[in-house]
Amino acid sequence: MPDASAPAHPGQDMSQADRTAARPAEIEVGRLSKVFGTGTAAFRALDEVSVTVRQGEFFTLLGPSGCGKTTLLRLIAGFEQPSAGTLRIGGREVAGLGPNQRPVNTVFQNYALFPHMSVADNIGFGLRMLGRPRAEVAATAAEMLRLVRMEAMATRRPAEISGGQQQRVALARALAPRPRVLLLDEPLSALDLKLRKEMQTELKRLQTETGITFVFVTHDQEEALTMSDRIAVMSEGRILQTGTPEDIYNRPADRFVADFIGDTNFLQAEVLTVAEGTATVRLPGGASRTANLPAGMAPAAGDRVTVVVRPEHARLASESGDLSGRVERTVFFGTDTHVHLRLADGTAFTLRRQNMAAGVPAPSAGAEVSLALAEGALQMLRG
């Protein structure tokens, strides 16, 4: 007889992160390096990067221009070959193999649709090049059109559809051969803001429905946070932190990650006591609060450290709070107002205030205010 206390379905009590971690590896990158040029002109674009992408995962490489994210994508695709390290897809070593020898497809910023072909013919082009039977090509093109919700536009040419629709055709063409991995190199960057947000939803839906592993490259934090199962934040050819969007946003490991992902306030503090996973710190102005510690960090009492708090984790306090300062300016954003302050010790601080309380105005410039920090809001940084 089954245990009545056991879950009805295996894994139903697991978090999404746990379910992702339990999947087999799809891409395994081991100490991968890429050097362009030789001698004094040599440039190390990737520096011993190691990361594993799981089957059926939406994995994002996030970072500023020049951080190495597109180089890593091109190495996975086979457009570049590594200078050192290992690269496996589906358990097979692929370093040295060309793009056509790998079970991957790539969607670029430039959709590269054939202007003289119909939407359906564009989608089926790759299958025809693979020598698939005509009936299979037609059936797969029809299936992909349904998947991207463009059945009514099968006979149109690229010039007769919008930019967002062209993006869907490019995605459908890449998905048609059913690759193990779909690589996406900033495919939404040419779209306007509203359409980009719509396509973020569509991309995640397509990935979920097909179950194909997506590796997505972007410098846009919002894209990464809204679509990804996991994110790897990159800088100067290295991966600084890998984790779920919640981990990356709420528990950044160092100052670069904290500063790059969203708006962040940095405070200097003194460590008072240390416990497992947390430390009590003294903030500017003298208040004592608990800060979460990054994995492996072990500060000592008396250390001067940097802690971060997100703008939405602070509120105006009617009484003496954790911090105090003077309002410099307020900026209205529709859904919320950003209150920019200068703390008593001269540190700049931003508070994000929801515009839900009708009739309660934001404080005016020059006002002296107190701030209260949410429980668990402080995160200590390495370095």
mmCIF file of C-alpha atoms in Angstrom:
data_model
loop_
_atom_site.group_PDB
_atom_site.id
_atom_site.type_symbol
_atom_site.label_atom_id
_atom_site.label_comp_id
_atom_site.label_asym_id
_atom_site.label_seq_id
_atom_site.Cartn_x
_atom_site.Cartn_y
_atom_site.Cartn_z
ATOM 1 C CA MET A 1 0.000 0.000 0.000
ATOM 2 C CA PRO A 2 1.430 3.416 -0.915
ATOM 3 C CA ASP A 3 2.431 5.805 1.838
ATOM 4 C CA ALA A 4 -0.473 8.225 2.375
ATOM 5 C CA SER A 5 1.967 10.972 3.322
ATOM 6 C CA ALA A 6 3.849 10.722 0.010
ATOM 7 C CA PRO A 7 3.043 13.190 -2.797
ATOM 8 C CA ALA A 8 0.489 12.000 -5.354
ATOM 9 C CA HIS A 9 2.962 12.617 -8.177
ATOM 10 C CA PRO A 10 6.750 12.365 -7.951
ATOM 11 C CA GLY A 11 8.318 15.794 -7.574
ATOM 12 C CA GLN A 12 5.101 17.701 -6.910
ATOM 13 C CA ASP A 13 6.529 19.029 -3.640
ATOM 14 C CA MET A 14 9.764 20.130 -5.356
ATOM 15 C CA SER A 15 10.474 23.744 -6.236
ATOM 16 C CA GLN A 16 11.028 24.731 -9.861
ATOM 17 C CA ALA A 17 14.738 25.140 -9.117
ATOM 18 C CA ASP A 18 14.903 21.615 -7.660
ATOM 19 C CA ARG A 19 13.074 20.145 -10.651
ATOM 20 C CA THR A 20 15.462 21.908 -13.026
ATOM 21 C CA ALA A 21 18.518 20.689 -11.096
ATOM 22 C CA ALA A 22 17.196 17.101 -11.264
ATOM 23 C CA ARG A 23 17.134 17.073 -15.078
ATOM 24 C CA PRO A 24 19.980 15.543 -17.106
ATOM 25 C CA ALA A 25 22.618 17.878 -18.473
ATOM 26 C CA GLU A 26 22.083 19.142 -22.028
ATOM 27 C CA ILE A 27 25.145 21.400 -22.354
ATOM 28 C CA GLU A 28 28.306 20.902 -20.283
ATOM 29 C CA VAL A 29 30.966 23.602 -20.501
ATOM 30 C CA GLY A 30 34.241 22.819 -18.737
ATOM 31 C CA ARG A 31 36.955 25.457 -18.235
ATOM 32 C CA LEU A 32 36.251 26.831 -21.694
ATOM 33 C CA SER A 33 38.535 29.620 -22.929
ATOM 34 C CA LYS A 34 38.654 31.607 -26.140
ATOM 35 C CA VAL A 35 41.580 33.809 -27.151
ATOM 36 C CA PHE A 36 41.462 36.000 -30.259
ATOM 37 C CA GLY A 37 44.753 37.053 -31.836
ATOM 38 C CA THR A 38 48.298 36.205 -30.812
ATOM 39 C CA GLY A 39 51.183 37.744 -28.919
ATOM 40 C CA THR A 40 50.701 41.241 -27.565
ATOM 41 C CA ALA A 41 47.500 41.603 -29.603
ATOM 42 C CA ALA A 42 45.880 38.558 -27.965
ATOM 43 C CA PHE A 43 42.512 39.133 -26.308
ATOM 44 C CA ARG A 44 40.993 36.596 -23.902
ATOM 45 C CA ALA A 45 37.246 36.790 -24.572
ATOM 46 C CA LEU A 46 36.423 33.786 -22.342
ATOM 47 C CA ASP A 47 38.469 32.789 -19.316
ATOM 48 C CA GLU A 48 37.972 29.183 -18.113
ATOM 49 C CA VAL A 49 34.173 29.310 -18.035
ATOM 50 C CA SER A 50 32.378 26.291 -16.559
ATOM 51 C CA VAL A 51 28.595 25.900 -16.550
ATOM 52 C CA THR A 52 25.932 23.227 -17.041
ATOM 53 C CA VAL A 53 22.617 23.819 -18.815
ATOM 54 C CA ARG A 54 19.878 21.279 -18.093
ATOM 55 C CA GLN A 55 17.485 19.641 -20.561
ATOM 56 C CA GLY A 56 14.370 21.700 -21.211
ATOM 57 C CA GLU A 57 15.758 24.734 -19.409
ATOM 58 C CA PHE A 58 15.421 28.394 -20.382
ATOM 59 C CA PHE A 59 18.962 29.510 -19.574
ATOM 60 C CA THR A 60 20.089 33.116 -20.028
ATOM 61 C CA LEU A 61 23.584 34.559 -20.431
ATOM 62 C CA LEU A 62 23.330 38.106 -19.092
ATOM 63 C CA GLY A 63 25.921 40.858 -19.054
ATOM 64 C CA PRO A 64 27.125 44.124 -20.610
ATOM 65 C CA SER A 65 28.592 44.421 -24.089
ATOM 66 C CA GLY A 66 31.993 42.754 -24.339
ATOM 67 C CA CYS A 67 31.479 40.421 -21.356
ATOM 68 C CA GLY A 68 31.836 37.222 -23.433
ATOM 69 C CA LYS A 69 28.208 36.078 -23.599
ATOM 70 C CA THR A 70 27.944 36.088 -27.413
ATOM 71 C CA THR A 71 31.372 34.434 -27.704
ATOM 72 C CA LEU A 72 30.146 31.605 -25.467
ATOM 73 C CA LEU A 73 26.980 31.285 -27.570
ATOM 74 C CA ARG A 74 29.015 31.136 -30.784
ATOM 75 C CA LEU A 75 31.244 28.424 -29.279
ATOM 76 C CA ILE A 76 28.162 26.349 -28.432
ATOM 77 C CA ALA A 77 26.807 26.934 -31.951
ATOM 78 C CA GLY A 78 30.102 25.947 -33.600
ATOM 79 C CA PHE A 79 30.730 29.319 -35.292
ATOM 80 C CA GLU A 80 33.923 29.609 -33.218
ATOM 81 C CA GLN A 81 36.212 26.918 -31.803
ATOM 82 C CA PRO A 82 37.594 27.064 -28.229
ATOM 83 C CA SER A 83 41.217 27.754 -27.403
ATOM 84 C CA ALA A 84 40.991 25.371 -24.434
ATOM 85 C CA GLY A 85 38.429 23.432 -22.412
ATOM 86 C CA THR A 86 35.606 20.991 -23.108
ATOM 87 C CA LEU A 87 32.134 21.415 -24.584
ATOM 88 C CA ARG A 88 29.518 18.649 -24.617
ATOM 89 C CA ILE A 89 25.986 18.684 -25.992
ATOM 90 C CA GLY A 90 23.795 15.735 -25.099
ATOM 91 C CA GLY A 91 26.836 14.027 -23.579
ATOM 92 C CA ARG A 92 28.861 14.256 -26.817
ATOM 93 C CA GLU A 93 32.046 16.284 -27.130
ATOM 94 C CA VAL A 94 31.459 18.797 -29.936
ATOM 95 C CA ALA A 95 34.601 20.964 -29.823
ATOM 96 C CA GLY A 96 36.022 20.864 -33.353
ATOM 97 C CA LEU A 97 32.685 20.102 -35.005
ATOM 98 C CA GLY A 98 31.041 22.584 -37.358
ATOM 99 C CA PRO A 99 27.572 24.113 -36.856
ATOM 100 C CA ASN A 100 25.921 21.589 -39.196
ATOM 101 C CA GLN A 101 27.295 18.715 -37.100
ATOM 102 C CA ARG A 102 25.676 19.896 -33.874
ATOM 103 C CA PRO A 103 22.052 19.411 -32.718
ATOM 104 C CA VAL A 104 21.519 23.167 -32.352
ATOM 105 C CA ASN A 105 19.887 26.029 -34.232
ATOM 106 C CA THR A 106 20.446 29.763 -33.812
ATOM 107 C CA VAL A 107 18.169 32.811 -33.992
ATOM 108 C CA PHE A 108 20.070 36.060 -34.575
ATOM 109 C CA GLN A 109 19.231 39.738 -34.111
ATOM 110 C CA ASN A 110 18.821 39.936 -37.889
ATOM 111 C CA TYR A 111 15.988 37.549 -38.727
ATOM 112 C CA ALA A 112 17.556 36.766 -42.162
ATOM 113 C CA LEU A 113 14.252 35.783 -43.779
ATOM 114 C CA PHE A 114 14.233 35.226 -47.536
ATOM 115 C CA PRO A 115 12.247 38.150 -48.993
ATOM 116 C CA HIS A 116 11.106 36.233 -52.110
ATOM 117 C CA MET A 117 9.686 33.300 -50.124
ATOM 118 C CA SER A 118 6.357 33.024 -48.353
ATOM 119 C CA VAL A 119 6.192 32.653 -44.579
ATOM 120 C CA ALA A 120 5.510 28.911 -44.932
ATOM 121 C CA ASP A 121 8.397 28.440 -47.371
ATOM 122 C CA ASN A 122 10.761 30.327 -45.041
ATOM 123 C CA ILE A 123 9.787 28.011 -42.184
ATOM 124 C CA GLY A 124 10.308 24.890 -44.278
ATOM 125 C CA PHE A 125 13.589 26.014 -45.875
ATOM 126 C CA GLY A 126 15.899 24.256 -43.408
ATOM 127 C CA LEU A 127 13.968 20.997 -43.713
ATOM 128 C CA ARG A 128 14.191 21.126 -47.507
ATOM 129 C CA MET A 129 17.965 21.632 -47.237
ATOM 130 C CA LEU A 130 18.075 18.510 -45.065
ATOM 131 C CA GLY A 131 16.334 16.565 -47.834
ATOM 132 C CA ARG A 132 13.131 15.881 -45.922
ATOM 133 C CA PRO A 133 10.127 14.654 -47.964
ATOM 134 C CA ARG A 134 7.823 17.345 -49.326
ATOM 135 C CA ALA A 135 4.854 16.090 -47.279
ATOM 136 C CA GLU A 136 6.898 16.204 -44.056
ATOM 137 C CA VAL A 137 8.085 19.740 -44.820
ATOM 138 C CA ALA A 138 4.525 20.930 -45.435
ATOM 139 C CA ALA A 139 3.187 19.226 -42.306
ATOM 140 C CA THR A 140 5.973 20.585 -40.105
ATOM 141 C CA ALA A 141 5.574 24.116 -41.513
ATOM 142 C CA ALA A 142 1.841 23.953 -40.736
ATOM 143 C CA GLU A 143 2.602 22.728 -37.214
ATOM 144 C CA MET A 144 5.100 25.544 -36.638
ATOM 145 C CA LEU A 145 2.618 28.114 -37.967
ATOM 146 C CA ARG A 146 0.093 26.907 -35.398
ATOM 147 C CA LEU A 147 2.751 27.029 -32.687
ATOM 148 C CA VAL A 148 3.579 30.679 -33.399
ATOM 149 C CA ARG A 149 -0.085 31.518 -34.114
ATOM 150 C CA MET A 150 0.421 32.660 -37.693
ATOM 151 C CA GLU A 151 -1.680 30.178 -39.696
ATOM 152 C CA ALA A 152 -3.504 32.986 -41.512
ATOM 153 C CA MET A 153 -0.226 34.468 -42.838
ATOM 154 C CA ALA A 154 1.303 31.367 -44.410
ATOM 155 C CA THR A 155 1.256 32.804 -47.935
ATOM 156 C CA ARG A 156 2.505 36.293 -47.111
ATOM 157 C CA ARG A 157 6.053 37.426 -47.719
ATOM 158 C CA PRO A 158 8.285 38.969 -45.014
ATOM 159 C CA ALA A 159 7.730 42.530 -46.292
ATOM 160 C CA GLU A 160 3.981 42.048 -45.763
ATOM 161 C CA ILE A 161 4.181 41.263 -42.038
ATOM 162 C CA SER A 162 5.293 43.236 -38.975
ATOM 163 C CA GLY A 163 8.636 43.051 -37.179
ATOM 164 C CA GLY A 164 7.173 40.971 -34.378
ATOM 165 C CA GLN A 165 5.630 38.573 -36.892
ATOM 166 C CA GLN A 166 8.966 38.283 -38.706
ATOM 167 C CA GLN A 167 10.533 37.374 -35.352
ATOM 168 C CA ARG A 168 7.956 34.582 -34.942
ATOM 169 C CA VAL A 169 8.727 33.260 -38.420
ATOM 170 C CA ALA A 170 12.457 33.199 -37.598
ATOM 171 C CA LEU A 171 11.696 31.276 -34.414
ATOM 172 C CA ALA A 172 9.428 28.830 -36.238
ATOM 173 C CA ARG A 173 12.114 28.215 -38.886
ATOM 174 C CA ALA A 174 14.705 27.500 -36.182
ATOM 175 C CA LEU A 175 12.344 25.177 -34.294
ATOM 176 C CA ALA A 176 11.160 23.254 -37.371
ATOM 177 C CA PRO A 177 14.088 20.736 -37.445
ATOM 178 C CA ARG A 178 13.469 20.086 -33.722
ATOM 179 C CA PRO A 179 16.998 20.812 -32.457
ATOM 180 C CA ARG A 180 18.090 19.705 -29.010
ATOM 181 C CA VAL A 181 19.136 23.291 -28.260
ATOM 182 C CA LEU A 182 17.909 26.652 -29.572
ATOM 183 C CA LEU A 183 20.410 29.503 -29.243
ATOM 184 C CA LEU A 184 19.041 33.060 -29.269
ATOM 185 C CA ASP A 185 21.436 35.992 -29.694
ATOM 186 C CA GLU A 186 19.556 39.105 -28.480
ATOM 187 C CA PRO A 187 16.653 38.365 -30.862
ATOM 188 C CA LEU A 188 14.345 41.029 -29.392
ATOM 189 C CA SER A 189 16.722 43.993 -29.462
ATOM 190 C CA ALA A 190 15.303 45.469 -32.692
ATOM 191 C CA LEU A 191 11.693 45.513 -31.432
ATOM 192 C CA ASP A 192 9.966 48.450 -29.741
ATOM 193 C CA LEU A 193 9.261 48.249 -25.998
ATOM 194 C CA LYS A 194 5.646 47.073 -26.149
ATOM 195 C CA LEU A 195 6.330 44.447 -28.795
ATOM 196 C CA ARG A 196 9.450 43.299 -26.967
ATOM 197 C CA LYS A 197 7.394 42.633 -23.838
ATOM 198 C CA GLU A 198 4.829 40.684 -25.870
ATOM 199 C CA MET A 199 7.577 38.587 -27.460
ATOM 200 C CA GLN A 200 9.096 37.839 -24.062
ATOM 201 C CA THR A 201 5.816 36.130 -23.141
ATOM 202 C CA GLU A 202 5.692 34.340 -26.503
ATOM 203 C CA LEU A 203 9.273 33.078 -26.214
ATOM 204 C CA LYS A 204 8.635 31.582 -22.799
ATOM 205 C CA ARG A 205 5.406 29.980 -24.040
ATOM 206 C CA LEU A 206 7.201 28.452 -27.037
ATOM 207 C CA GLN A 207 9.989 27.086 -24.861
ATOM 208 C CA THR A 208 7.513 25.574 -22.405
ATOM 209 C CA GLU A 209 5.349 24.011 -25.131
ATOM 210 C CA THR A 210 8.241 22.545 -27.147
ATOM 211 C CA GLY A 211 10.380 21.473 -24.182
ATOM 212 C CA ILE A 212 13.498 22.434 -26.157
ATOM 213 C CA THR A 213 16.491 23.798 -24.251
ATOM 214 C CA PHE A 214 16.798 27.550 -24.887
ATOM 215 C CA VAL A 215 20.051 29.458 -24.350
ATOM 216 C CA PHE A 216 19.284 33.162 -24.545
ATOM 217 C CA VAL A 217 21.808 36.013 -24.723
ATOM 218 C CA THR A 218 20.831 39.516 -23.586
ATOM 219 C CA HIS A 219 22.072 42.622 -21.820
ATOM 220 C CA ASP A 220 18.488 43.446 -20.762
ATOM 221 C CA GLN A 221 17.904 42.618 -17.091
ATOM 222 C CA GLU A 222 14.118 42.580 -17.414
ATOM 223 C CA GLU A 223 14.237 40.046 -20.256
ATOM 224 C CA ALA A 224 16.472 37.802 -18.171
ATOM 225 C CA LEU A 225 14.380 38.071 -15.005
ATOM 226 C CA THR A 226 10.991 37.523 -16.662
ATOM 227 C CA MET A 227 11.814 34.568 -18.934
ATOM 228 C CA SER A 228 14.630 32.527 -17.414
ATOM 229 C CA ASP A 229 14.705 29.382 -15.318
ATOM 230 C CA ARG A 230 18.299 30.284 -14.488
ATOM 231 C CA ILE A 231 20.644 33.166 -15.282
ATOM 232 C CA ALA A 232 24.427 33.339 -15.587
ATOM 233 C CA VAL A 233 25.730 36.865 -15.019
ATOM 234 C CA MET A 234 28.946 37.483 -16.965
ATOM 235 C CA SER A 235 31.685 40.102 -16.833
ATOM 236 C CA GLU A 236 35.105 40.254 -18.503
ATOM 237 C CA GLY A 237 34.940 36.713 -19.868
ATOM 238 C CA ARG A 238 33.873 35.052 -16.613
ATOM 239 C CA ILE A 239 30.626 33.888 -15.035
ATOM 240 C CA LEU A 240 30.266 35.706 -11.722
ATOM 241 C CA GLN A 241 27.060 34.093 -10.478
ATOM 242 C CA THR A 242 24.552 31.508 -11.680
ATOM 243 C CA GLY A 243 21.101 31.053 -10.166
ATOM 244 C CA THR A 244 17.378 31.508 -10.484
ATOM 245 C CA PRO A 245 16.094 35.033 -11.167
ATOM 246 C CA GLU A 246 15.046 35.225 -7.506
ATOM 247 C CA ASP A 247 18.538 34.186 -6.329
ATOM 248 C CA ILE A 248 20.311 36.643 -8.611
ATOM 249 C CA TYR A 249 18.042 39.555 -7.680
ATOM 250 C CA ASN A 250 17.618 38.965 -3.940
ATOM 251 C CA ARG A 251 21.001 37.388 -3.128
ATOM 252 C CA PRO A 252 23.658 38.905 -5.408
ATOM 253 C CA ALA A 253 27.100 37.535 -4.618
ATOM 254 C CA ASP A 254 29.173 40.625 -5.361
ATOM 255 C CA ARG A 255 28.929 44.314 -6.137
ATOM 256 C CA PHE A 256 28.934 43.920 -9.924
ATOM 257 C CA VAL A 257 25.952 41.544 -9.894
ATOM 258 C CA ALA A 258 24.070 43.677 -7.375
ATOM 259 C CA ASP A 259 24.683 46.836 -9.384
ATOM 260 C CA PHE A 260 23.946 45.303 -12.789
ATOM 261 C CA ILE A 261 20.651 43.632 -11.832
ATOM 262 C CA GLY A 262 18.039 46.272 -11.048
ATOM 263 C CA ASP A 263 18.343 49.364 -8.854
ATOM 264 C CA THR A 264 20.410 48.894 -5.709
ATOM 265 C CA ASN A 265 21.414 50.898 -2.644
ATOM 266 C CA PHE A 266 24.898 50.261 -1.241
ATOM 267 C CA LEU A 267 25.547 50.917 2.448
ATOM 268 C CA GLN A 268 28.757 50.680 4.465
ATOM 269 C CA ALA A 269 28.265 48.780 7.724
ATOM 270 C CA GLU A 270 30.183 47.268 10.633
ATOM 271 C CA VAL A 271 29.813 43.598 11.582
ATOM 272 C CA LEU A 272 28.703 43.157 15.202
ATOM 273 C CA THR A 273 28.013 39.418 15.456
ATOM 274 C CA VAL A 274 27.974 36.456 13.060
ATOM 275 C CA ALA A 275 25.573 33.495 12.985
ATOM 276 C CA GLU A 276 25.038 30.706 10.448
ATOM 277 C CA GLY A 277 24.093 32.386 7.159
ATOM 278 C CA THR A 278 23.553 35.829 8.713
ATOM 279 C CA ALA A 279 25.364 38.643 10.512
ATOM 280 C CA THR A 280 24.182 41.529 12.659
ATOM 281 C CA VAL A 281 25.549 44.801 11.326
ATOM 282 C CA ARG A 282 25.540 48.438 12.431
ATOM 283 C CA LEU A 283 24.205 50.728 9.693
ATOM 284 C CA PRO A 284 25.020 54.400 9.065
ATOM 285 C CA GLY A 285 23.240 56.277 11.839
ATOM 286 C CA GLY A 286 23.711 53.492 14.392
ATOM 287 C CA ALA A 287 20.754 51.118 13.832
ATOM 288 C CA SER A 288 21.490 47.382 14.038
ATOM 289 C CA ARG A 289 19.959 44.979 11.498
ATOM 290 C CA THR A 290 20.465 41.421 10.268
ATOM 291 C CA ALA A 291 22.093 40.883 6.867
ATOM 292 C CA ASN A 292 22.111 37.676 4.828
ATOM 293 C CA LEU A 293 25.525 36.268 3.891
ATOM 294 C CA PRO A 294 26.554 34.908 0.477
ATOM 295 C CA ALA A 295 27.546 31.229 0.473
ATOM 296 C CA GLY A 296 31.088 30.762 1.759
ATOM 297 C CA MET A 297 31.447 34.244 3.248
ATOM 298 C CA ALA A 298 32.558 34.335 6.889
ATOM 299 C CA PRO A 299 33.103 37.907 8.163
ATOM 300 C CA ALA A 300 34.397 38.625 11.663
ATOM 301 C CA ALA A 301 33.113 41.054 14.276
ATOM 302 C CA GLY A 302 34.525 44.510 13.611
ATOM 303 C CA ASP A 303 34.853 44.040 9.832
ATOM 304 C CA ARG A 304 33.757 46.909 7.597
ATOM 305 C CA VAL A 305 31.510 45.483 4.904
ATOM 306 C CA THR A 306 29.142 46.539 2.117
ATOM 307 C CA VAL A 307 25.475 45.606 2.343
ATOM 308 C CA VAL A 308 22.773 46.201 -0.268
ATOM 309 C CA VAL A 309 19.061 46.900 -0.035
ATOM 310 C CA ARG A 310 16.657 47.163 -2.980
ATOM 311 C CA PRO A 311 14.587 50.387 -3.274
ATOM 312 C CA GLU A 312 11.300 48.497 -2.841
ATOM 313 C CA HIS A 313 12.483 47.019 0.481
ATOM 314 C CA ALA A 314 12.487 50.408 2.231
ATOM 315 C CA ARG A 315 9.540 52.555 3.277
ATOM 316 C CA LEU A 316 8.988 55.931 4.856
ATOM 317 C CA ALA A 317 8.631 55.608 8.624
ATOM 318 C CA SER A 318 6.393 57.819 10.735
ATOM 319 C CA GLU A 319 8.756 57.370 13.692
ATOM 320 C CA SER A 320 12.508 56.978 14.059
ATOM 321 C CA GLY A 321 13.534 54.206 11.640
ATOM 322 C CA ASP A 322 16.649 52.340 10.526
ATOM 323 C CA LEU A 323 18.013 55.216 8.430
ATOM 324 C CA SER A 324 17.400 58.939 8.162
ATOM 325 C CA GLY A 325 18.042 61.460 5.427
ATOM 326 C CA ARG A 326 16.938 64.447 3.400
ATOM 327 C CA VAL A 327 14.841 64.189 0.207
ATOM 328 C CA GLU A 328 16.664 65.553 -2.856
ATOM 329 C CA ARG A 329 14.006 64.878 -5.519
ATOM 330 C CA THR A 330 11.082 62.614 -6.421
ATOM 331 C CA VAL A 331 10.388 61.035 -9.834
ATOM 332 C CA PHE A 332 6.893 59.862 -10.823
ATOM 333 C CA PHE A 333 6.770 56.579 -12.822
ATOM 334 C CA GLY A 334 3.017 55.980 -12.971
ATOM 335 C CA THR A 335 2.833 52.775 -10.923
ATOM 336 C CA ASP A 336 5.320 54.076 -8.373
ATOM 337 C CA THR A 337 7.392 57.074 -7.339
ATOM 338 C CA HIS A 338 11.141 57.014 -6.769
ATOM 339 C CA VAL A 339 12.251 59.092 -3.801
ATOM 340 C CA HIS A 340 15.937 60.045 -3.997
ATOM 341 C CA LEU A 341 17.515 60.866 -0.653
ATOM 342 C CA ARG A 342 20.858 61.755 0.861
ATOM 343 C CA LEU A 343 21.491 59.907 4.146
ATOM 344 C CA ALA A 344 23.013 61.633 7.140
ATOM 345 C CA ASP A 345 26.486 60.239 6.305
ATOM 346 C CA GLY A 346 26.251 61.511 2.701
ATOM 347 C CA THR A 347 25.311 58.179 1.069
ATOM 348 C CA ALA A 348 22.792 58.367 -1.799
ATOM 349 C CA PHE A 349 19.685 56.208 -1.289
ATOM 350 C CA THR A 350 16.621 55.540 -3.465
ATOM 351 C CA LEU A 351 13.249 54.402 -2.151
ATOM 352 C CA ARG A 352 10.562 53.010 -4.475
ATOM 353 C CA ARG A 353 7.073 53.944 -3.269
ATOM 354 C CA GLN A 354 3.957 52.357 -4.759
ATOM 355 C CA ASN A 355 1.330 54.870 -5.913
ATOM 356 C CA MET A 356 -1.517 52.940 -4.307
ATOM 357 C CA ALA A 357 -2.367 55.272 -1.446
ATOM 358 C CA ALA A 358 -4.437 57.914 -3.248
ATOM 359 C CA GLY A 359 -4.232 61.345 -1.659
ATOM 360 C CA VAL A 360 -0.986 60.605 0.206
ATOM 361 C CA PRO A 361 1.657 62.752 -1.518
ATOM 362 C CA ALA A 362 5.313 61.834 -1.743
ATOM 363 C CA PRO A 363 7.600 63.940 0.465
ATOM 364 C CA SER A 364 8.853 67.124 -1.153
ATOM 365 C CA ALA A 365 12.480 68.053 -1.804
ATOM 366 C CA GLY A 366 14.233 69.165 1.369
ATOM 367 C CA ALA A 367 12.040 67.125 3.730
ATOM 368 C CA GLU A 368 13.789 65.237 6.534
ATOM 369 C CA VAL A 369 12.538 61.624 6.641
ATOM 370 C CA SER A 370 13.131 58.323 8.409
ATOM 371 C CA LEU A 371 13.280 54.980 6.613
ATOM 372 C CA ALA A 372 12.319 51.510 7.802
ATOM 373 C CA LEU A 373 13.880 48.473 6.100
ATOM 374 C CA ALA A 374 11.937 45.278 5.477
ATOM 375 C CA GLU A 375 12.859 42.145 7.411
ATOM 376 C CA GLY A 376 15.496 40.177 5.492
ATOM 377 C CA ALA A 377 16.123 43.097 3.105
ATOM 378 C CA LEU A 378 19.890 43.393 3.693
ATOM 379 C CA GLN A 379 22.367 41.288 1.731
ATOM 380 C CA MET A 380 26.111 41.387 2.449
ATOM 381 C CA LEU A 381 28.491 41.366 -0.527
ATOM 382 C CA ARG A 382 31.843 39.752 -1.113
ATOM 383 C CA GLY A 383 34.778 42.020 -1.755
#
